[in-house]
Amino acid sequence: MTQFEAAFDPKLSERKLYDFWMEKGVFKASRTSGKKPFTVLMPPPNVTSQLHMGHGTGYTMQDILVRWKRMKGFEALWLPGTDHAGIATQMMVEKSLEKEGTSRQKLGRVAFVKRCQDWKEKYGGMILDQFRAMGFSCDWDRIAYTMDPHLSHAVRQIFVTLFNEGLIYRGERLVNWDPVLQTGISDDEVESKEVNGHLWYFNYPIEGSTEFIPIATTRPETMLGDTAVAVNPDDERYQHLIGKMARLPLANRLIPIIADSYVKSEFGTGAVKITPAHDPNDFEIGKRHKLPFIDIMNPDATLNDKVPERFRKPRFEARKEVIRALKELDLFVKEESYKTTLPHSERSKEVIEPRLSLQWFVDMKKLAAPAIDVAKDGRLKFHPDLWKKTYLHWMENIHDWNISRQLWWGHRIPIWYCKKCDGHTTGMTDPSQCSKCRSTEIWQDEDVLDTWFSSWLWPLSPFGWPDKSNDLEHFYPTDVLVTAPEIIFLWVARMTMVGLKTRGVAPFHDVFLTATVCDKQGRKFSKTLGNGIDPMEVIDRHGTDAVRFTAVQLAPLGGRIKMAPEDFEAGGRFVNKIWNAARFIFNYMDQSRPLQPLDASKLSLSEKWLLNELAVAAESVDKMLHAYRINDAVEHVYHMIWGSFCDWGVETAKNALQGTDQGEKDRTVSVLVYVLDALLRLASPVMPFVTEEIWQKLPKHPGWDRPVSLCIAAYPDPTTLPRFPEAAAQWQRVQDVIAGIRSVRSQAGVPPKQQLEAYVKTDTAGVTLLKAADADVRRLAGLSKLETAVDLKRPGQCLADVGKGYETYVPAAGLLDVAKEKVRLDGEIARIGKILAGLESKLGNASFADRAPPDVVEATVAQRDNMKTQLAGLKINLSALAD
RNA sequence: GGGGAUAUAGCUCAGUUGGUUAGAGCGCUGCUUUCACACAGCAGAGGUCCACAGUUCGAGUCUGUGUAUCCCCACCA
């Protein structure tokens, strides 16, 4: 006899079952199974990261989809992996070096890269262990890492391909320079933040005149790199100065006063200092007017030797020094408070310094065009749809992508420069001579590639691209990508572009953007706020199934998820409920008698209703999952199990189970097990552990398949599940009567234990139904006696419930509080009266009958009549109270 | 500055193409410790669906305006 413990122990069960799944290889995807593939790419987490509730929720959604498809008979592949996370990892390693009192410079490149690898080996696996704890059903045999040899090979291939097509080029540009990390970063790694700054006003003397030109700036220190002052060509105040020279204070250089329509006369003084090497706008103006570019900063954002010694300090100190110096010269005019938005580095949080440097770029325009098309014509869909606009907006205004990073951790740029000529050499193997002049004096670029330049190949490289592997042919394109909206540009858009470029097909047809997980105040989880929830901690407390269930139940399509640690209690209760329902059924199961197949001719009304509910629920779940409305699907599972199965199905079964008829007992258990089996299947993708634990104890039901694990058992198919719509509607009527009696009982303060008698006046069909369900009604409503008739005479003193198609009387001598009952009936009469009045006036409106569709009018009439009957019934009962 | 989203019960949210008496979970109140489960059962209270105007026989649902909150994008020194 199978043991059924009094309570489900997640800790014990989870480890055991995950090992069991691994051992049986149920998550492995095979190319040769003949099944249709369903492929999902796991967005590779950074090797450095820890599992947080964002992963917890987003990845659980993926797991649900994958498990669901697997059970539906697809060859489901969920591909796991990690990302080397260039900047993040390098930052972590540098920090730990700093603690040791050393630095990457002291260590040297080779040793430093080794340290990064060690770091990855040590900490890289932690998040994956946490994924196992979450029960994720990925194919671990296929795990990929962006620095794996064959993935690195793919990176090199795409670089070489794009370079040869002229889509990768080197240029001196103003890039977003992170002075802390000392590398350029892409536009997408920059975040604008509003800061309280100042606007300072200075005077620049005009050469050969006593006049001054006043300028305003938020960054006085950059004036040392000014190479012009610009005014609007139509600005009358400055017409006479255009073409003259100003003497740049402190630097003591002559700079021209130029006219450019970029300048807004109404802002500041209408005259702008131009620093082409340190401001993106000034850079453009500098190019237009062929101005000199003077770079006055070192990589760490201290001012360099292009400026007088006094100012060679960190940029913000230099700023103060410049102001002080201008005051000394009496050129300082005034200071105003000013709110402005400044670019900050996403990683180091430091203010970005626009810096002139030589970088490698990808020309994105050509790559973007097909990626725009697929989104527009629906080959690529977004869920929720509104993200399509965001995607298209970015694609249509795409900037070239700076892919070089002045880091050591990453894929080194496969370009060799020549000492003899200006040749750039690349190729799939390291060259030994310059491709242009054949010189052997060549050296490789010191920089590495942006991490995203490897992650954009995620739909390709793990499957073996650029080789034409069977895996690639089989699993590409993948099906759905589930990820956070923050990385639509960084990742989703770029994967789409490179997928189309290399394969001609978008790498997925659906993109599901997850909601952001926030605390109850709607603030994003952040380390500094300390408002985050540690998934491992809540798993420890409530179990993985509870965490998975709660996380996805709270997650609507898009938007925000407000989450608190105590929310997971709800999931825990649900797990407990399922466990106990199963345990109850087990108590009545006799292992010596085999389960019977479903026999529709022998089913009771309530059983037909329950089976019908199951079919309806399975259909809803299927529909919701297809639409990626995972929270709604989970909600349906919850209501089916708790509301329909436990509250009604199991309760009504108790009559037979606790009765004496052994045949009826066996038959009832068989029906319950059939439904339970289906429900475990239905819930398995969401709560894989508790469902498997129960399912393994369950004897095989002849109505179901029995593979080694529930994870690969057939998902309930709404098209083949039996349905009994008529019986379901009939049982609904019985439920109404039961609910009415319970309500009356509760309002009269009669304890549940106290048996009552009830008399129901109803139509012929109702009488037949209630007679058939006599035992059920008596049990569920707590009756010692139930009498039904069409022409039932109202007993004397009684409580009454008047509903649709029936009137119930409960003799209440000694129970009845006349005053209270009168208040209740008055309330009911008022409520029904109001509804009736509304319906009457609707029907009285001539244009309603005229214009509303006939079925609506018909329904309204029927409802009006129903209300009329109910109202009359209530009034009779009210007057009878006087008896 | 541009674009987008949201506003429904104390809280978090459902509410499909306009059409029966606007729903759920949590919380709250009352009754019940009946042998699956008190992590439970049963019953109940609680909503002028942000405001105003409009379209319509009919609006939580469609349109406009306003208000509030949030997000994304953007080079005004």
PDB file of C-alpha atoms in Angstrom, chain A residues 199 235 266 295 348 394 611 640 647 674 795 807 848:
ATOM      1  CA  LEU A 199      23.953  77.216 -15.579  1.00  0.00           C
ATOM      2  CA  ASP A 235      20.246  86.757 -33.991  1.00  0.00           C
ATOM      3  CA  GLU A 266      16.153  82.350 -26.711  1.00  0.00           C
ATOM      4  CA  ASP A 295      40.634  66.528 -26.413  1.00  0.00           C
ATOM      5  CA  SER A 348      29.035  52.126 -12.923  1.00  0.00           C
ATOM      6  CA  TRP A 394      13.955  52.179 -32.171  1.00  0.00           C
ATOM      7  CA  LEU A 611     -16.537  16.206 -15.858  1.00  0.00           C
ATOM      8  CA  MET A 640     -11.181  24.076 -11.237  1.00  0.00           C
ATOM      9  CA  ASP A 647     -15.807  22.106  -2.897  1.00  0.00           C
ATOM     10  CA  TYR A 674     -10.029   9.963 -13.391  1.00  0.00           C
ATOM     11  CA  PRO A 795     -45.619  25.459   5.602  1.00  0.00           C
ATOM     12  CA  GLU A 807     -39.082  28.663  -3.888  1.00  0.00           C
ATOM     13  CA  PHE A 848     -35.291  49.498 -27.418  1.00  0.00           C
TER      14      PHE A 848
END
